[in-house]
C-alpha cells in the first residue's frame, strides 16, 4: 500500500486521532509543570513519576527502565509477529539557568532549564499515547505502538544506549521522534531524508610542562603558547586530513591555564567538541584528531594527555520512515505544512536506535508565526509555541494509523 496514495491517506476529517481541546490544555499544563521542574540526565525521578502516573490513570502499564529513570509503555498487545512502531521522547533538562523574565512557568530549579524542548517532546509522546490508547479501546488501532520516554539524552554518549540495553527495541520495527526547531513556524515540520544531525564527540586535553618565568621562556616550555597553538592549529590540520565535504570540525569551549601574568604555568586544560557530517569520517575522527594534537603539542615541547570521549553518530533518516512521517503530516495539515530542512551540526542520541532499526526524526516547528526573534536551543530564554504539541501529537497518531495499514 503506497504511502503517497490519496486512497490510503484520508483527510483530517475522517482520520481518527485528532487532539481534543481539553487534552491539549492538559498537555500544555503537563509541559509547563515539567518546564518548572527540570531534572538532569539520569536524575529524572520526578519527571518519570509524573509520566507514569498519567499513563496508569489512562489504564496503561508503563515500565520504568532498569536504569531507574525513563520508562516504556505499550499501547495494545504485541503478538510477537508484526513489529511495533515506537515513539520516542527525551525527558532530561540542561544545566543552565532559565533567564526568561516574563514567564509564569519558568524553571524553579536554580541553574536548570528545559532549554532544548525536551518537555515539549515528552508532552507530544504522552499525548499521542493517550489518544492512541482511546483508539485502541475502540478497536481502531490495528497494531500496537510503543512509547519510549528516554533519560539522559544530554549526557554523552546518550541515554539511548542504556535504554537499548534495557530491551526497549524488542519487537520494534520502526521508531519516530521529533525535535523542537525554533527556526520553523509552529504548525509545520522540517523533514529530510538521510543525515539530519551530525556526529558529536567530546574532547578533553591536558598539556604539561616544567613551568618558569615569563622573562625566560627560552629555558622552559611556553605552555600558554602551546595551548594557543593547539586551539588554532589543530582545527586547521584536521580540516586538511579528511574530505572537506565530511564537515569534520573541532571547536573549543574552554581553555584554562596559569594564575599570574609573569609565571609560565606548568599545566593547561582545553575542552571542546568534534562534530562531523559523515558517518565513515566520524569513525576515523579519533585517530585524526589525536594525531594532530600530539603533533602540535610536541612541536612546542608540551606533554599532552588526551581524553577523546565518543559521543553519538549522525541521525540518518530512513527513506521509508521519512515517507511515513511525510504522509502523516500531509494527512493532518497538508503538504504545505512540510518544509525541507538542512543537516544540523548538533548531535542527538536518537542515532543509536537507528543502528538497530530504521527510523526518522522530524523537526517540530515551535516558533510563533510572525515572530522575528529566534530563541535558539540551549539558551536560557528558549521557549516554544505550545500549539506545536497538538501538531506533534496528531502527526504521531496519524503515523501509527497509516503504518498499521501498510
CSV table of C-alpha atoms in Angstrom, one decimal:
chain,number,residue,atom,x,y,z
A,1,UNK,CA,0.0,0.0,0.0
A,2,UNK,CA,1.5,3.3,-1.1
A,3,UNK,CA,2.1,6.0,1.5
A,4,UNK,CA,1.5,8.6,-1.2
A,5,UNK,CA,-1.9,7.3,-2.4
A,6,UNK,CA,-4.9,9.6,-1.9
A,7,UNK,CA,-6.9,6.4,-1.2
A,8,UNK,CA,-4.6,5.5,1.6
A,9,UNK,CA,-4.4,9.0,3.2
A,10,UNK,CA,-7.9,10.1,4.2
A,11,UNK,CA,-8.2,13.8,5.1
A,12,UNK,CA,-8.2,15.1,8.7
A,13,UNK,CA,-12.0,14.9,9.0
A,14,UNK,CA,-12.0,11.1,8.6
A,15,UNK,CA,-8.7,10.1,10.0
A,16,UNK,CA,-9.1,9.4,13.8
A,17,UNK,CA,-6.7,10.6,16.4
A,18,UNK,CA,-7.3,14.3,16.4
A,19,UNK,CA,-6.5,16.0,19.7
A,20,UNK,CA,-9.3,17.5,21.7
A,21,UNK,CA,-9.2,21.0,23.2
A,22,UNK,CA,-9.4,19.5,26.7
A,23,UNK,CA,-6.5,17.2,26.2
A,24,UNK,CA,-4.4,19.9,24.5
A,25,UNK,CA,-5.0,22.1,27.6
A,26,UNK,CA,-4.0,19.2,29.9
A,27,UNK,CA,-0.8,18.6,27.9
A,28,UNK,CA,0.1,22.3,28.0
A,29,UNK,CA,-0.3,22.2,31.8
A,30,UNK,CA,1.8,19.0,31.9
A,31,UNK,CA,4.5,20.5,29.8
A,32,UNK,CA,4.6,23.7,31.9
A,33,UNK,CA,4.9,21.6,35.1
A,34,UNK,CA,8.0,19.8,33.6
A,35,UNK,CA,9.3,23.2,32.5
A,36,UNK,CA,9.2,24.4,36.1
A,37,UNK,CA,10.9,21.3,37.4
A,38,UNK,CA,13.7,20.3,35.0
A,39,UNK,CA,15.9,17.4,36.0
A,40,UNK,CA,19.3,16.5,34.6
A,41,UNK,CA,20.2,13.2,32.9
A,42,UNK,CA,19.7,10.1,35.0
A,43,UNK,CA,18.2,12.2,37.7
A,44,UNK,CA,14.7,12.5,36.2
A,45,UNK,CA,12.8,10.8,39.0
A,46,UNK,CA,10.0,13.4,39.4
A,47,UNK,CA,9.6,13.5,35.6
A,48,UNK,CA,9.4,9.8,35.4
A,49,UNK,CA,6.9,9.5,38.2
A,50,UNK,CA,4.6,12.2,36.6
A,51,UNK,CA,4.6,10.4,33.2
A,52,UNK,CA,4.0,7.0,34.9
A,53,UNK,CA,1.1,8.3,36.9
A,54,UNK,CA,-0.7,9.8,33.9
A,55,UNK,CA,-0.3,6.7,31.8
A,56,UNK,CA,-1.5,4.5,34.6
A,57,UNK,CA,-4.5,6.8,35.0
A,58,UNK,CA,-5.3,6.0,31.4
A,59,UNK,CA,-5.3,2.3,32.2
A,60,UNK,CA,-1.9,1.6,30.7
A,61,UNK,CA,1.0,-0.3,32.2
A,62,UNK,CA,4.2,1.7,31.9
A,63,UNK,CA,7.5,0.1,33.0
A,64,UNK,CA,10.3,2.2,34.5
A,65,UNK,CA,13.7,1.4,32.8
A,66,UNK,CA,16.3,-0.6,34.6
A,67,UNK,CA,18.5,2.4,35.0
A,68,UNK,CA,15.9,4.0,37.4
A,69,UNK,CA,14.5,6.8,35.3
A,70,UNK,CA,12.7,6.9,32.0
A,71,UNK,CA,10.0,4.4,31.0
A,72,UNK,CA,8.5,2.3,28.2
A,73,UNK,CA,4.8,1.7,27.7
A,74,UNK,CA,2.9,-0.4,25.0
A,75,UNK,CA,-0.4,0.6,23.6
A,76,UNK,CA,-2.1,-2.6,22.6
A,77,UNK,CA,-0.8,-6.2,22.9
A,78,UNK,CA,2.1,-7.3,20.9
A,79,UNK,CA,1.5,-10.7,19.4
A,80,UNK,CA,5.2,-11.4,18.7
A,81,UNK,CA,4.6,-11.2,14.9
A,82,UNK,CA,4.0,-7.8,13.4
A,83,UNK,CA,6.6,-5.3,14.6
A,84,UNK,CA,5.6,-2.3,16.6
A,85,UNK,CA,6.1,1.4,15.8
A,86,UNK,CA,7.9,3.2,18.6
A,87,UNK,CA,7.5,6.9,19.5
A,88,UNK,CA,10.5,8.3,21.4
A,89,UNK,CA,10.8,11.4,23.7
A,90,UNK,CA,13.8,12.5,25.7
A,91,UNK,CA,13.0,13.8,29.2
A,92,UNK,CA,16.1,15.5,30.7
A,93,UNK,CA,16.9,19.2,31.1
A,94,UNK,CA,20.1,21.2,30.9
A,95,UNK,CA,22.5,22.6,33.5
A,96,UNK,CA,21.9,26.2,32.6
A,97,UNK,CA,19.8,28.9,34.2
A,98,UNK,CA,16.3,29.8,32.9
A,99,UNK,CA,16.6,33.5,32.0
A,100,UNK,CA,13.1,34.2,30.9
A,101,UNK,CA,11.8,37.2,32.8
A,102,UNK,CA,8.1,37.3,32.0
A,103,UNK,CA,7.1,33.7,32.2
A,104,UNK,CA,4.7,32.2,34.8
A,105,UNK,CA,6.2,28.8,34.3
A,106,UNK,CA,9.9,29.5,34.3
A,107,UNK,CA,12.2,27.0,36.0
A,108,UNK,CA,12.0,26.9,39.8
A,109,UNK,CA,15.3,25.0,40.0
A,110,UNK,CA,18.5,27.1,40.1
A,111,UNK,CA,20.8,26.6,37.1
A,112,UNK,CA,18.5,24.1,35.5
A,113,UNK,CA,16.3,24.6,32.5
A,114,UNK,CA,14.3,22.8,29.8
A,115,UNK,CA,16.2,24.9,27.2
A,116,UNK,CA,16.1,22.2,24.4
A,117,UNK,CA,12.4,21.4,24.3
A,118,UNK,CA,12.5,18.0,25.9
A,119,UNK,CA,9.4,19.0,27.9
A,120,UNK,CA,7.6,19.5,24.6
A,121,UNK,CA,8.9,16.2,23.2
A,122,UNK,CA,7.6,14.5,26.3
A,123,UNK,CA,4.2,16.1,26.2
A,124,UNK,CA,3.9,15.1,22.5
A,125,UNK,CA,4.6,11.5,23.1
A,126,UNK,CA,2.5,11.4,26.2
A,127,UNK,CA,-0.4,13.0,24.3
A,128,UNK,CA,0.0,10.6,21.4
A,129,UNK,CA,-0.1,7.7,23.8
A,130,UNK,CA,-3.3,8.9,25.5
A,131,UNK,CA,-5.0,9.4,22.1
A,132,UNK,CA,-3.8,6.0,20.8
A,133,UNK,CA,-5.0,4.3,24.0
A,134,UNK,CA,-8.5,5.6,23.4
A,135,UNK,CA,-8.4,4.4,19.8
A,136,UNK,CA,-7.2,1.0,21.0
A,137,UNK,CA,-10.2,0.8,23.3
A,138,UNK,CA,-12.5,1.5,20.3
A,139,UNK,CA,-10.8,-1.2,18.3
A,140,UNK,CA,-9.3,1.4,15.9
A,141,UNK,CA,-5.6,0.7,16.5
A,142,UNK,CA,-4.8,-2.4,14.4
A,143,UNK,CA,-1.2,-2.7,15.5
A,144,UNK,CA,0.4,-1.9,18.9
A,145,UNK,CA,2.6,1.1,19.5
A,146,UNK,CA,5.4,1.6,22.0
A,147,UNK,CA,6.0,4.8,23.9
A,148,UNK,CA,9.6,5.4,24.9
A,149,UNK,CA,10.5,8.2,27.4
A,150,UNK,CA,14.3,8.2,27.4
A,151,UNK,CA,16.5,9.7,30.1
A,152,UNK,CA,19.9,11.4,29.7
A,153,UNK,CA,19.9,12.5,26.1
A,154,UNK,CA,22.2,15.4,27.0
A,155,UNK,CA,24.8,13.1,28.7
A,156,UNK,CA,27.3,11.6,26.2
A,157,UNK,CA,27.2,9.0,24.8
A,158,UNK,CA,23.5,9.4,25.5
A,159,UNK,CA,20.9,7.5,27.5
A,160,UNK,CA,19.6,5.8,24.3
A,161,UNK,CA,22.4,3.3,24.7
A,162,UNK,CA,21.2,2.4,28.2
A,163,UNK,CA,17.6,2.2,27.0
A,164,UNK,CA,18.6,-0.2,24.2
A,165,UNK,CA,20.4,-2.4,26.8
A,166,UNK,CA,17.1,-2.4,28.8
A,167,UNK,CA,15.4,-4.0,25.8
A,168,UNK,CA,13.2,-1.1,24.6
A,169,UNK,CA,13.7,-2.1,20.9
A,170,UNK,CA,12.4,-5.7,21.3
A,171,UNK,CA,9.6,-6.1,18.9
A,172,UNK,CA,10.1,-2.7,17.4
A,173,UNK,CA,10.3,-2.4,13.6
A,174,UNK,CA,10.4,1.4,13.2
A,175,UNK,CA,11.0,4.4,15.5
A,176,UNK,CA,10.0,8.0,15.2
A,177,UNK,CA,11.0,11.2,17.1
A,178,UNK,CA,10.6,14.9,16.9
A,179,UNK,CA,13.0,17.7,18.0
A,180,UNK,CA,11.9,21.3,18.6
A,181,UNK,CA,13.2,23.7,16.0
A,182,UNK,CA,12.9,27.4,16.8
A,183,UNK,CA,13.6,28.3,13.1
A,184,UNK,CA,10.4,26.6,11.9
A,185,UNK,CA,6.9,28.0,12.5
A,186,UNK,CA,4.5,26.2,14.7
A,187,UNK,CA,2.1,24.3,12.6
A,188,UNK,CA,4.9,23.0,10.4
A,189,UNK,CA,7.7,20.4,10.5
A,190,UNK,CA,11.1,20.3,8.9
A,191,UNK,CA,11.9,17.0,7.2
A,192,UNK,CA,14.9,15.4,5.5
A,193,UNK,CA,15.8,12.0,4.1
A,194,UNK,CA,19.3,10.9,5.1
A,195,UNK,CA,21.5,12.6,7.7
A,196,UNK,CA,19.6,15.2,9.6
A,197,UNK,CA,22.1,15.7,12.5
A,198,UNK,CA,25.8,15.3,12.9
A,199,UNK,CA,28.1,13.1,14.9
A,200,UNK,CA,29.3,14.8,18.1
A,201,UNK,CA,32.2,13.7,20.4
A,202,UNK,CA,33.8,15.5,23.3
A,203,UNK,CA,37.5,16.3,23.6
A,204,UNK,CA,39.4,17.0,26.8
A,205,UNK,CA,43.1,17.8,26.7
A,206,UNK,CA,45.7,18.4,29.4
A,207,UNK,CA,49.1,20.0,28.5
A,208,UNK,CA,52.0,19.9,30.9
A,209,UNK,CA,55.5,21.4,31.1
A,210,UNK,CA,58.1,22.4,33.7
A,211,UNK,CA,56.9,26.0,34.0
A,212,UNK,CA,59.1,29.0,34.5
A,213,UNK,CA,59.4,32.8,34.4
A,214,UNK,CA,58.0,34.9,31.6
A,215,UNK,CA,61.4,36.6,31.4
A,216,UNK,CA,63.0,33.4,30.3
A,217,UNK,CA,60.5,31.4,28.0
A,218,UNK,CA,63.5,30.0,26.1
A,219,UNK,CA,64.5,28.0,29.2
A,220,UNK,CA,61.2,26.2,29.6
A,221,UNK,CA,58.1,25.1,27.7
A,222,UNK,CA,55.9,28.1,26.9
A,223,UNK,CA,52.7,26.3,27.8
A,224,UNK,CA,50.3,29.1,27.1
A,225,UNK,CA,51.7,29.5,23.6
A,226,UNK,CA,51.5,25.7,23.2
A,227,UNK,CA,47.8,25.7,24.3
A,228,UNK,CA,47.1,28.6,21.9
A,229,UNK,CA,48.7,26.8,19.0
A,230,UNK,CA,46.6,23.7,19.8
A,231,UNK,CA,43.5,25.9,19.7
A,232,UNK,CA,44.3,27.5,16.3
A,233,UNK,CA,46.3,24.8,14.5
A,234,UNK,CA,44.5,21.6,15.3
A,235,UNK,CA,41.2,22.5,13.6
A,236,UNK,CA,43.2,23.7,10.5
A,237,UNK,CA,45.3,20.4,10.4
A,238,UNK,CA,42.2,18.2,10.8
A,239,UNK,CA,40.4,20.1,8.1
A,240,UNK,CA,43.2,19.1,5.6
A,241,UNK,CA,43.4,15.5,6.5
A,242,UNK,CA,39.8,14.4,5.7
A,243,UNK,CA,37.5,15.2,2.8
A,244,UNK,CA,36.2,18.7,3.4
A,245,UNK,CA,32.7,17.5,2.5
A,246,UNK,CA,32.6,15.4,5.6
A,247,UNK,CA,32.5,18.6,7.7
A,248,UNK,CA,34.8,17.4,10.4
A,249,UNK,CA,35.1,20.4,12.8
A,250,UNK,CA,37.0,20.8,16.1
A,251,UNK,CA,35.5,23.7,18.2
A,252,UNK,CA,36.8,24.7,21.6
A,253,UNK,CA,34.5,25.6,24.5
A,254,UNK,CA,37.1,26.0,27.3
A,255,UNK,CA,40.7,26.9,27.8
A,256,UNK,CA,42.3,27.4,31.2
A,257,UNK,CA,45.9,28.0,32.3
A,258,UNK,CA,48.0,30.0,34.7
A,259,UNK,CA,47.4,32.3,37.7
A,260,UNK,CA,49.9,35.1,37.4
A,261,UNK,CA,51.0,37.4,34.5
A,262,UNK,CA,54.7,36.8,35.0
A,263,UNK,CA,54.6,33.0,35.5
A,264,UNK,CA,54.7,30.4,32.8
A,265,UNK,CA,52.3,27.7,34.1
A,266,UNK,CA,53.0,24.0,34.4
A,267,UNK,CA,49.5,22.9,33.3
A,268,UNK,CA,46.9,23.9,30.8
A,269,UNK,CA,43.5,22.4,30.0
A,270,UNK,CA,41.3,22.6,26.9
A,271,UNK,CA,38.0,21.1,26.1
A,272,UNK,CA,35.7,21.2,23.1
A,273,UNK,CA,33.7,19.1,20.7
A,274,UNK,CA,34.4,17.2,17.5
A,275,UNK,CA,31.5,17.3,15.0
A,276,UNK,CA,31.1,15.5,11.7
A,277,UNK,CA,28.5,15.3,9.0
A,278,UNK,CA,29.6,11.9,7.6
A,279,UNK,CA,29.4,8.5,9.4
A,280,UNK,CA,32.5,7.0,7.8
A,281,UNK,CA,34.6,10.0,8.6
A,282,UNK,CA,33.3,10.0,12.2
A,283,UNK,CA,34.7,6.5,12.6
A,284,UNK,CA,38.2,7.9,11.6
A,285,UNK,CA,37.9,11.1,13.7
A,286,UNK,CA,39.6,9.9,16.9
A,287,UNK,CA,42.8,8.9,15.2
A,288,UNK,CA,42.9,12.0,13.0
A,289,UNK,CA,42.3,14.5,15.8
A,290,UNK,CA,44.5,12.8,18.4
A,291,UNK,CA,47.4,12.7,15.9
A,292,UNK,CA,47.0,16.4,15.2
A,293,UNK,CA,47.0,17.4,18.9
A,294,UNK,CA,50.1,15.3,19.6
A,295,UNK,CA,52.0,16.9,16.6
A,296,UNK,CA,51.2,20.4,17.7
A,297,UNK,CA,52.0,19.8,21.4
A,298,UNK,CA,55.3,18.0,20.6
A,299,UNK,CA,56.3,20.9,18.3
A,300,UNK,CA,56.1,23.2,21.3
A,301,UNK,CA,57.7,20.8,23.8
A,302,UNK,CA,54.5,20.1,25.8
A,303,UNK,CA,53.4,16.8,27.1
A,304,UNK,CA,49.8,16.0,26.1
A,305,UNK,CA,47.2,13.8,27.7
A,306,UNK,CA,44.1,13.4,25.6
A,307,UNK,CA,40.7,12.1,26.6
A,308,UNK,CA,38.6,11.6,23.4
A,309,UNK,CA,35.1,10.8,24.6
A,310,UNK,CA,33.0,9.0,21.9
A,311,UNK,CA,29.6,10.7,21.6
A,312,UNK,CA,26.9,9.9,19.0
A,313,UNK,CA,26.9,9.2,15.3
A,314,UNK,CA,24.7,11.2,12.9
A,315,UNK,CA,20.9,10.6,12.9
A,316,UNK,CA,20.3,9.2,9.4
A,317,UNK,CA,16.7,9.2,8.5
A,318,UNK,CA,15.5,6.1,6.7
A,319,UNK,CA,13.7,6.9,3.4
A,320,UNK,CA,10.6,4.8,4.0
A,321,UNK,CA,10.2,6.0,7.6
A,322,UNK,CA,10.6,9.6,6.5
A,323,UNK,CA,7.9,9.0,3.9
A,324,UNK,CA,5.7,7.7,6.7
A,325,UNK,CA,6.1,11.0,8.6
A,326,UNK,CA,5.5,12.9,5.4
A,327,UNK,CA,2.3,11.0,4.8
A,328,UNK,CA,1.1,11.5,8.3
A,329,UNK,CA,1.8,15.3,8.3
A,330,UNK,CA,0.2,15.6,4.9
A,331,UNK,CA,-2.9,13.8,6.1
A,332,UNK,CA,-3.2,16.1,9.1
A,333,UNK,CA,-2.2,19.5,7.7
A,334,UNK,CA,-1.5,19.3,4.1
A,335,UNK,CA,1.7,19.2,2.0
A,336,UNK,CA,2.4,22.9,2.7
A,337,UNK,CA,3.0,22.1,6.4
A,338,UNK,CA,6.2,20.3,5.5
A,339,UNK,CA,9.4,22.1,4.6
A,340,UNK,CA,12.9,20.8,3.8
A,341,UNK,CA,15.5,21.2,6.5
A,342,UNK,CA,19.2,21.2,6.3
A,343,UNK,CA,21.6,18.9,8.2
A,344,UNK,CA,22.4,20.3,11.6
A,345,UNK,CA,25.8,20.2,13.3
A,346,UNK,CA,24.0,19.3,16.5
A,347,UNK,CA,24.3,15.8,18.0
A,348,UNK,CA,21.4,13.6,19.0
A,349,UNK,CA,21.5,10.2,20.7
A,350,UNK,CA,18.4,9.1,18.7
A,351,UNK,CA,21.0,7.9,16.3
A,352,UNK,CA,21.8,4.9,18.5
A,353,UNK,CA,18.4,3.5,17.9
A,354,UNK,CA,18.9,3.8,14.1
A,355,UNK,CA,21.9,1.5,14.4
A,356,UNK,CA,19.4,-1.2,15.1
A,357,UNK,CA,16.1,-0.3,13.5
A,358,UNK,CA,15.0,2.1,10.7
A,359,UNK,CA,13.6,5.4,11.9
A,360,UNK,CA,13.3,9.1,11.3
A,361,UNK,CA,13.3,12.3,13.3
A,362,UNK,CA,11.3,15.4,12.2
A,363,UNK,CA,12.0,19.0,13.3
A,364,UNK,CA,8.9,20.2,15.1
A,365,UNK,CA,8.3,23.9,14.5
A,366,UNK,CA,7.9,25.9,17.7
A,367,UNK,CA,8.3,29.5,16.5
A,368,UNK,CA,5.2,31.6,16.8
A,369,UNK,CA,4.3,32.5,13.2
A,370,UNK,CA,5.4,36.1,12.5
A,371,UNK,CA,7.8,36.3,15.4
A,372,UNK,CA,11.1,37.9,14.5
A,373,UNK,CA,13.1,36.8,17.5
A,374,UNK,CA,14.6,33.3,17.3
A,375,UNK,CA,15.1,31.8,20.8
A,376,UNK,CA,17.8,29.3,20.0
A,377,UNK,CA,18.2,25.9,21.6
A,378,UNK,CA,20.5,25.6,24.7
A,379,UNK,CA,19.8,29.2,25.6
A,380,UNK,CA,18.3,30.3,28.9
A,381,UNK,CA,15.5,32.2,27.2
A,382,UNK,CA,14.3,29.3,25.0
A,383,UNK,CA,10.6,28.7,24.9
A,384,UNK,CA,8.1,27.1,22.5
A,385,UNK,CA,4.8,27.9,20.9
A,386,UNK,CA,2.6,25.3,22.6
A,387,UNK,CA,0.3,24.8,19.7
A,388,UNK,CA,3.2,22.6,18.4
A,389,UNK,CA,2.2,20.0,21.0
A,390,UNK,CA,-1.1,19.4,19.1
A,391,UNK,CA,0.8,19.2,15.8
A,392,UNK,CA,3.2,16.6,17.1
A,393,UNK,CA,0.5,14.5,18.7
A,394,UNK,CA,-1.7,14.4,15.6
A,395,UNK,CA,1.3,13.7,13.4
A,396,UNK,CA,2.3,10.7,15.5
A,397,UNK,CA,-1.2,9.3,15.8
A,398,UNK,CA,-1.6,9.6,12.0
A,399,UNK,CA,1.8,7.9,11.5
A,400,UNK,CA,0.7,5.0,13.8
A,401,UNK,CA,-2.6,4.5,11.9
A,402,UNK,CA,-1.0,4.8,8.4
A,403,UNK,CA,1.8,2.4,9.4
A,404,UNK,CA,-0.7,-0.2,10.7
A,405,UNK,CA,-2.5,0.0,7.3
A,406,UNK,CA,0.6,-0.6,5.2
